[in-house]
PDB file of C-alpha atoms in Angstrom:
ATOM      1  CA  UNK A   1      -6.704  16.832  24.813  1.00  0.00           C
ATOM      2  CA  UNK A   2      -5.326  15.469  21.521  1.00  0.00           C
ATOM      3  CA  UNK A   3      -1.835  14.008  21.275  1.00  0.00           C
ATOM      4  CA  UNK A   4      -0.031  16.210  18.670  1.00  0.00           C
ATOM      5  CA  UNK A   5       2.636  13.820  17.412  1.00  0.00           C
ATOM      6  CA  UNK A   6       3.129  11.196  14.749  1.00  0.00           C
ATOM      7  CA  UNK A   7       5.106   8.029  14.163  1.00  0.00           C
ATOM      8  CA  UNK A   8       7.411   8.015  11.152  1.00  0.00           C
ATOM      9  CA  UNK A   9       8.192   4.753   9.406  1.00  0.00           C
ATOM     10  CA  UNK A  10      10.357   3.497   6.588  1.00  0.00           C
ATOM     11  CA  UNK A  11       9.952   0.284   4.625  1.00  0.00           C
ATOM     12  CA  UNK A  12      12.256  -0.962   1.907  1.00  0.00           C
ATOM     13  CA  UNK A  13      11.674  -3.876  -0.435  1.00  0.00           C
ATOM     14  CA  UNK A  14      13.933  -5.091  -3.210  1.00  0.00           C
ATOM     15  CA  UNK A  15      13.388  -7.174  -6.317  1.00  0.00           C
ATOM     16  CA  UNK A  16      16.247  -8.902  -8.121  1.00  0.00           C
ATOM     17  CA  UNK A  17      16.440  -9.654 -11.831  1.00  0.00           C
ATOM     18  CA  UNK A  18      13.940  -7.130 -13.142  1.00  0.00           C
ATOM     19  CA  UNK A  19      14.030  -3.741 -14.845  1.00  0.00           C
ATOM     20  CA  UNK A  20      11.755  -0.891 -13.810  1.00  0.00           C
ATOM     21  CA  UNK A  21       9.190  -1.142 -16.670  1.00  0.00           C
ATOM     22  CA  UNK A  22       8.709  -4.873 -15.949  1.00  0.00           C
ATOM     23  CA  UNK A  23       8.632  -4.228 -12.207  1.00  0.00           C
ATOM     24  CA  UNK A  24       5.952  -1.601 -12.677  1.00  0.00           C
ATOM     25  CA  UNK A  25       3.888  -3.959 -14.837  1.00  0.00           C
ATOM     26  CA  UNK A  26       3.955  -6.606 -12.073  1.00  0.00           C
ATOM     27  CA  UNK A  27       3.619  -4.281  -9.077  1.00  0.00           C
ATOM     28  CA  UNK A  28       0.523  -2.602 -10.516  1.00  0.00           C
ATOM     29  CA  UNK A  29      -1.054  -5.769 -11.953  1.00  0.00           C
ATOM     30  CA  UNK A  30      -4.338  -7.418 -11.070  1.00  0.00           C
ATOM     31  CA  UNK A  31      -2.696 -10.828 -10.583  1.00  0.00           C
ATOM     32  CA  UNK A  32       0.011  -9.598  -8.213  1.00  0.00           C
ATOM     33  CA  UNK A  33      -2.369  -7.467  -6.186  1.00  0.00           C
ATOM     34  CA  UNK A  34      -4.806 -10.355  -5.731  1.00  0.00           C
ATOM     35  CA  UNK A  35      -1.988 -12.632  -4.530  1.00  0.00           C
ATOM     36  CA  UNK A  36      -0.896  -9.956  -2.081  1.00  0.00           C
ATOM     37  CA  UNK A  37      -4.485  -9.564  -0.847  1.00  0.00           C
ATOM     38  CA  UNK A  38      -4.713 -13.294  -0.206  1.00  0.00           C
ATOM     39  CA  UNK A  39      -1.274 -13.530   1.445  1.00  0.00           C
ATOM     40  CA  UNK A  40      -1.933 -10.685   3.877  1.00  0.00           C
ATOM     41  CA  UNK A  41      -5.468 -11.935   4.509  1.00  0.00           C
ATOM     42  CA  UNK A  42      -7.475  -9.030   3.161  1.00  0.00           C
ATOM     43  CA  UNK A  43     -11.232  -9.466   2.776  1.00  0.00           C
ATOM     44  CA  UNK A  44     -11.147  -7.131  -0.206  1.00  0.00           C
ATOM     45  CA  UNK A  45      -8.681  -5.186  -2.331  1.00  0.00           C
ATOM     46  CA  UNK A  46     -10.246  -3.633  -5.394  1.00  0.00           C
ATOM     47  CA  UNK A  47      -9.316  -0.736  -7.614  1.00  0.00           C
ATOM     48  CA  UNK A  48     -12.065   1.899  -7.553  1.00  0.00           C
ATOM     49  CA  UNK A  49     -10.390   4.509  -9.722  1.00  0.00           C
ATOM     50  CA  UNK A  50      -7.529   4.932 -12.165  1.00  0.00           C
ATOM     51  CA  UNK A  51      -6.981   8.271 -13.867  1.00  0.00           C
ATOM     52  CA  UNK A  52      -4.076   9.581 -15.916  1.00  0.00           C
ATOM     53  CA  UNK A  53      -3.956  13.268 -15.081  1.00  0.00           C
ATOM     54  CA  UNK A  54      -3.130  15.981 -17.662  1.00  0.00           C
ATOM     55  CA  UNK A  55       0.437  16.196 -16.283  1.00  0.00           C
ATOM     56  CA  UNK A  56       0.971  12.436 -16.883  1.00  0.00           C
ATOM     57  CA  UNK A  57       0.697  11.401 -13.235  1.00  0.00           C
ATOM     58  CA  UNK A  58      -1.406   8.338 -12.485  1.00  0.00           C
ATOM     59  CA  UNK A  59      -3.931   8.512  -9.670  1.00  0.00           C
ATOM     60  CA  UNK A  60      -5.230   5.259  -8.191  1.00  0.00           C
ATOM     61  CA  UNK A  61      -7.839   4.650  -5.520  1.00  0.00           C
ATOM     62  CA  UNK A  62      -7.841   1.125  -4.124  1.00  0.00           C
ATOM     63  CA  UNK A  63     -10.432   0.040  -1.560  1.00  0.00           C
ATOM     64  CA  UNK A  64      -9.093  -2.250   1.178  1.00  0.00           C
ATOM     65  CA  UNK A  65     -10.947  -4.269   3.800  1.00  0.00           C
ATOM     66  CA  UNK A  66      -8.406  -5.999   6.064  1.00  0.00           C
ATOM     67  CA  UNK A  67      -8.933  -8.987   8.335  1.00  0.00           C
ATOM     68  CA  UNK A  68      -7.397  -7.787  11.560  1.00  0.00           C
ATOM     69  CA  UNK A  69      -7.518  -8.805  15.179  1.00  0.00           C
ATOM     70  CA  UNK A  70      -7.721  -5.427  16.783  1.00  0.00           C
ATOM     71  CA  UNK A  71      -6.788  -4.772  20.362  1.00  0.00           C
ATOM     72  CA  UNK A  72      -9.861  -4.388  22.616  1.00  0.00           C
ATOM     73  CA  UNK A  73      -9.236  -0.658  23.114  1.00  0.00           C
ATOM     74  CA  UNK A  74      -9.377  -0.086  19.352  1.00  0.00           C
ATOM     75  CA  UNK A  75     -12.461  -2.287  18.891  1.00  0.00           C
ATOM     76  CA  UNK A  76     -14.255  -0.221  21.519  1.00  0.00           C
ATOM     77  CA  UNK A  77     -13.534   2.968  19.548  1.00  0.00           C
ATOM     78  CA  UNK A  78     -15.055   1.438  16.397  1.00  0.00           C
ATOM     79  CA  UNK A  79     -18.430   0.660  17.999  1.00  0.00           C
ATOM     80  CA  UNK A  80     -18.726  -2.588  16.041  1.00  0.00           C
ATOM     81  CA  UNK A  81     -17.921  -1.047  12.648  1.00  0.00           C
ATOM     82  CA  UNK A  82     -15.537  -2.947  10.405  1.00  0.00           C
ATOM     83  CA  UNK A  83     -12.325  -1.337   9.211  1.00  0.00           C
ATOM     84  CA  UNK A  84     -11.993  -0.339   5.588  1.00  0.00           C
ATOM     85  CA  UNK A  85     -10.028   2.346   3.858  1.00  0.00           C
ATOM     86  CA  UNK A  86      -8.968   3.655   0.475  1.00  0.00           C
ATOM     87  CA  UNK A  87      -5.324   3.874  -0.546  1.00  0.00           C
ATOM     88  CA  UNK A  88      -4.831   6.856  -2.828  1.00  0.00           C
ATOM     89  CA  UNK A  89      -1.563   6.925  -4.729  1.00  0.00           C
ATOM     90  CA  UNK A  90      -0.386   9.450  -7.253  1.00  0.00           C
ATOM     91  CA  UNK A  91       2.480   7.995  -9.286  1.00  0.00           C
ATOM     92  CA  UNK A  92       4.764  10.323 -11.233  1.00  0.00           C
ATOM     93  CA  UNK A  93       6.453   8.379 -14.070  1.00  0.00           C
ATOM     94  CA  UNK A  94       8.956  11.217 -14.606  1.00  0.00           C
ATOM     95  CA  UNK A  95      10.383  10.949 -11.073  1.00  0.00           C
ATOM     96  CA  UNK A  96       9.523   7.284 -10.461  1.00  0.00           C
ATOM     97  CA  UNK A  97       7.914   8.245  -7.191  1.00  0.00           C
ATOM     98  CA  UNK A  98       4.436   8.309  -5.711  1.00  0.00           C
ATOM     99  CA  UNK A  99       2.664   9.996  -2.870  1.00  0.00           C
ATOM    100  CA  UNK A 100       0.233   7.942  -0.836  1.00  0.00           C
ATOM    101  CA  UNK A 101      -2.533   8.683   1.610  1.00  0.00           C
ATOM    102  CA  UNK A 102      -5.102   6.570   3.381  1.00  0.00           C
ATOM    103  CA  UNK A 103      -8.678   7.809   3.528  1.00  0.00           C
ATOM    104  CA  UNK A 104     -11.343   6.312   5.767  1.00  0.00           C
ATOM    105  CA  UNK A 105     -14.281   7.236   7.949  1.00  0.00           C
ATOM    106  CA  UNK A 106     -11.664   8.104  10.568  1.00  0.00           C
ATOM    107  CA  UNK A 107      -9.539  10.375   8.349  1.00  0.00           C
ATOM    108  CA  UNK A 108      -9.894  13.244  10.842  1.00  0.00           C
ATOM    109  CA  UNK A 109      -8.567  10.970  13.586  1.00  0.00           C
ATOM    110  CA  UNK A 110      -6.197   8.615  11.754  1.00  0.00           C
ATOM    111  CA  UNK A 111      -3.861   9.794   9.003  1.00  0.00           C
ATOM    112  CA  UNK A 112      -1.336   7.699   7.114  1.00  0.00           C
ATOM    113  CA  UNK A 113       0.634   9.483   4.386  1.00  0.00           C
ATOM    114  CA  UNK A 114       3.989   9.326   2.680  1.00  0.00           C
ATOM    115  CA  UNK A 115       6.234   9.025  -0.331  1.00  0.00           C
ATOM    116  CA  UNK A 116       7.327   5.970  -2.323  1.00  0.00           C
ATOM    117  CA  UNK A 117      10.477   6.007  -4.447  1.00  0.00           C
ATOM    118  CA  UNK A 118      11.319   3.363  -7.047  1.00  0.00           C
ATOM    119  CA  UNK A 119      15.063   3.011  -7.688  1.00  0.00           C
ATOM    120  CA  UNK A 120      16.545   0.862 -10.473  1.00  0.00           C
ATOM    121  CA  UNK A 121      20.132  -0.369 -10.389  1.00  0.00           C
ATOM    122  CA  UNK A 122      21.753  -3.083 -12.528  1.00  0.00           C
ATOM    123  CA  UNK A 123      18.678  -5.251 -13.084  1.00  0.00           C
ATOM    124  CA  UNK A 124      17.250  -4.743  -9.624  1.00  0.00           C
ATOM    125  CA  UNK A 125      14.511  -2.467  -8.322  1.00  0.00           C
ATOM    126  CA  UNK A 126      14.301  -1.125  -4.798  1.00  0.00           C
ATOM    127  CA  UNK A 127      11.127   0.419  -3.402  1.00  0.00           C
ATOM    128  CA  UNK A 128      11.524   2.808  -0.485  1.00  0.00           C
ATOM    129  CA  UNK A 129       8.515   3.955   1.546  1.00  0.00           C
ATOM    130  CA  UNK A 130       8.823   6.904   3.906  1.00  0.00           C
ATOM    131  CA  UNK A 131       5.603   7.479   5.780  1.00  0.00           C
ATOM    132  CA  UNK A 132       3.908   8.899   8.786  1.00  0.00           C
ATOM    133  CA  UNK A 133       1.072   7.546  10.907  1.00  0.00           C
ATOM    134  CA  UNK A 134      -0.716  10.113  13.006  1.00  0.00           C
ATOM    135  CA  UNK A 135      -3.537   9.174  15.379  1.00  0.00           C
ATOM    136  CA  UNK A 136      -5.437  11.804  17.336  1.00  0.00           C
ATOM    137  CA  UNK A 137      -6.958   9.727  20.135  1.00  0.00           C
ATOM    138  CA  UNK A 138      -6.175  10.826  23.661  1.00  0.00           C
ATOM    139  CA  UNK A 139      -4.301   8.176  25.581  1.00  0.00           C
ATOM    140  CA  UNK A 140      -4.270   5.656  22.712  1.00  0.00           C
ATOM    141  CA  UNK A 141      -2.668   7.585  19.830  1.00  0.00           C
ATOM    142  CA  UNK A 142       0.841   6.190  20.238  1.00  0.00           C
ATOM    143  CA  UNK A 143      -0.467   2.663  20.771  1.00  0.00           C
ATOM    144  CA  UNK A 144      -2.592   2.783  17.580  1.00  0.00           C
ATOM    145  CA  UNK A 145       0.260   4.362  15.594  1.00  0.00           C
ATOM    146  CA  UNK A 146       2.595   1.512  16.604  1.00  0.00           C
ATOM    147  CA  UNK A 147      -0.079  -0.999  15.620  1.00  0.00           C
ATOM    148  CA  UNK A 148      -0.563   0.609  12.171  1.00  0.00           C
ATOM    149  CA  UNK A 149       3.183   0.783  11.504  1.00  0.00           C
ATOM    150  CA  UNK A 150       3.595  -2.865  12.588  1.00  0.00           C
ATOM    151  CA  UNK A 151       0.842  -3.915  10.166  1.00  0.00           C
ATOM    152  CA  UNK A 152       2.405  -1.955   7.291  1.00  0.00           C
ATOM    153  CA  UNK A 153       5.852  -3.464   7.853  1.00  0.00           C
ATOM    154  CA  UNK A 154       4.464  -6.990   8.209  1.00  0.00           C
ATOM    155  CA  UNK A 155       2.473  -6.714   4.975  1.00  0.00           C
ATOM    156  CA  UNK A 156       5.447  -5.491   2.987  1.00  0.00           C
ATOM    157  CA  UNK A 157       7.471  -8.517   4.119  1.00  0.00           C
ATOM    158  CA  UNK A 158       4.852 -10.569   2.227  1.00  0.00           C
ATOM    159  CA  UNK A 159       4.913  -8.180  -0.735  1.00  0.00           C
ATOM    160  CA  UNK A 160       8.673  -8.579  -1.153  1.00  0.00           C
ATOM    161  CA  UNK A 161       8.492 -12.387  -1.002  1.00  0.00           C
ATOM    162  CA  UNK A 162       5.594 -12.584  -3.484  1.00  0.00           C
ATOM    163  CA  UNK A 163       7.201 -10.090  -5.825  1.00  0.00           C
ATOM    164  CA  UNK A 164      10.405 -12.103  -6.022  1.00  0.00           C
ATOM    165  CA  UNK A 165       8.388 -15.299  -6.622  1.00  0.00           C
ATOM    166  CA  UNK A 166       6.568 -13.588  -9.512  1.00  0.00           C
ATOM    167  CA  UNK A 167       9.908 -12.635 -11.041  1.00  0.00           C
ATOM    168  CA  UNK A 168      11.636 -15.973 -10.422  1.00  0.00           C
ATOM    169  CA  UNK A 169       8.708 -17.911 -11.897  1.00  0.00           C
ATOM    170  CA  UNK A 170       8.637 -15.736 -15.035  1.00  0.00           C
ATOM    171  CA  UNK A 171       5.065 -14.607 -14.415  1.00  0.00           C
ATOM    172  CA  UNK A 172       5.877 -10.940 -14.942  1.00  0.00           C
ATOM    173  CA  UNK A 173       4.972 -11.185 -18.643  1.00  0.00           C
ATOM    174  CA  UNK A 174       1.528 -12.667 -17.920  1.00  0.00           C
ATOM    175  CA  UNK A 175      -0.020  -9.822 -15.998  1.00  0.00           C
ATOM    176  CA  UNK A 176      -2.945  -7.470 -16.499  1.00  0.00           C
ATOM    177  CA  UNK A 177      -2.144  -3.892 -15.513  1.00  0.00           C
ATOM    178  CA  UNK A 178      -4.677  -2.469 -13.053  1.00  0.00           C
ATOM    179  CA  UNK A 179      -4.797   0.589 -15.322  1.00  0.00           C
ATOM    180  CA  UNK A 180      -6.439  -1.600 -17.994  1.00  0.00           C
ATOM    181  CA  UNK A 181      -8.947  -3.098 -15.583  1.00  0.00           C
ATOM    182  CA  UNK A 182     -12.200  -1.228 -15.186  1.00  0.00           C
ATOM    183  CA  UNK A 183     -12.823   0.217 -11.755  1.00  0.00           C
ATOM    184  CA  UNK A 184     -15.520  -1.579  -9.750  1.00  0.00           C
TER     185      UNK A 184
END
């Protein structure tokens, strides 16, 4: 029997001393994303697709291979396969929001989805993530959901710190937007 529930999560990060256009340039830059990948110990983080859709929305597919120490119960489920997934975001410049979804070999079993809102106020930008992790594994679903949510929250602690360092060090003007980088 499958466990029919999900774990909701919310993450908020804030950046001081930056307007939204500059924030966006940093947040979606090659340099920032590579520093984040290193800080959160990813084996790989590479943009596979960037498309501006006819309605002006921007669709990104980023491939991620994390370095994780998985609990034994989860490792057993993987049968020796490594974890990798694609983050698909669709950013709407008109609403300053994005939907996100994680796709992997286990998409039928593990689903992570949500909404990101970017709010600008007096030279500061706040990013608010509202998401849901849903794992359909009898007996382990809740455990794996808590693990996923813990990983997400931990990684965004690093993102906030690195983002503020980028701003404070004036590196926001020396970035290459991922949209200008060819997909690999």
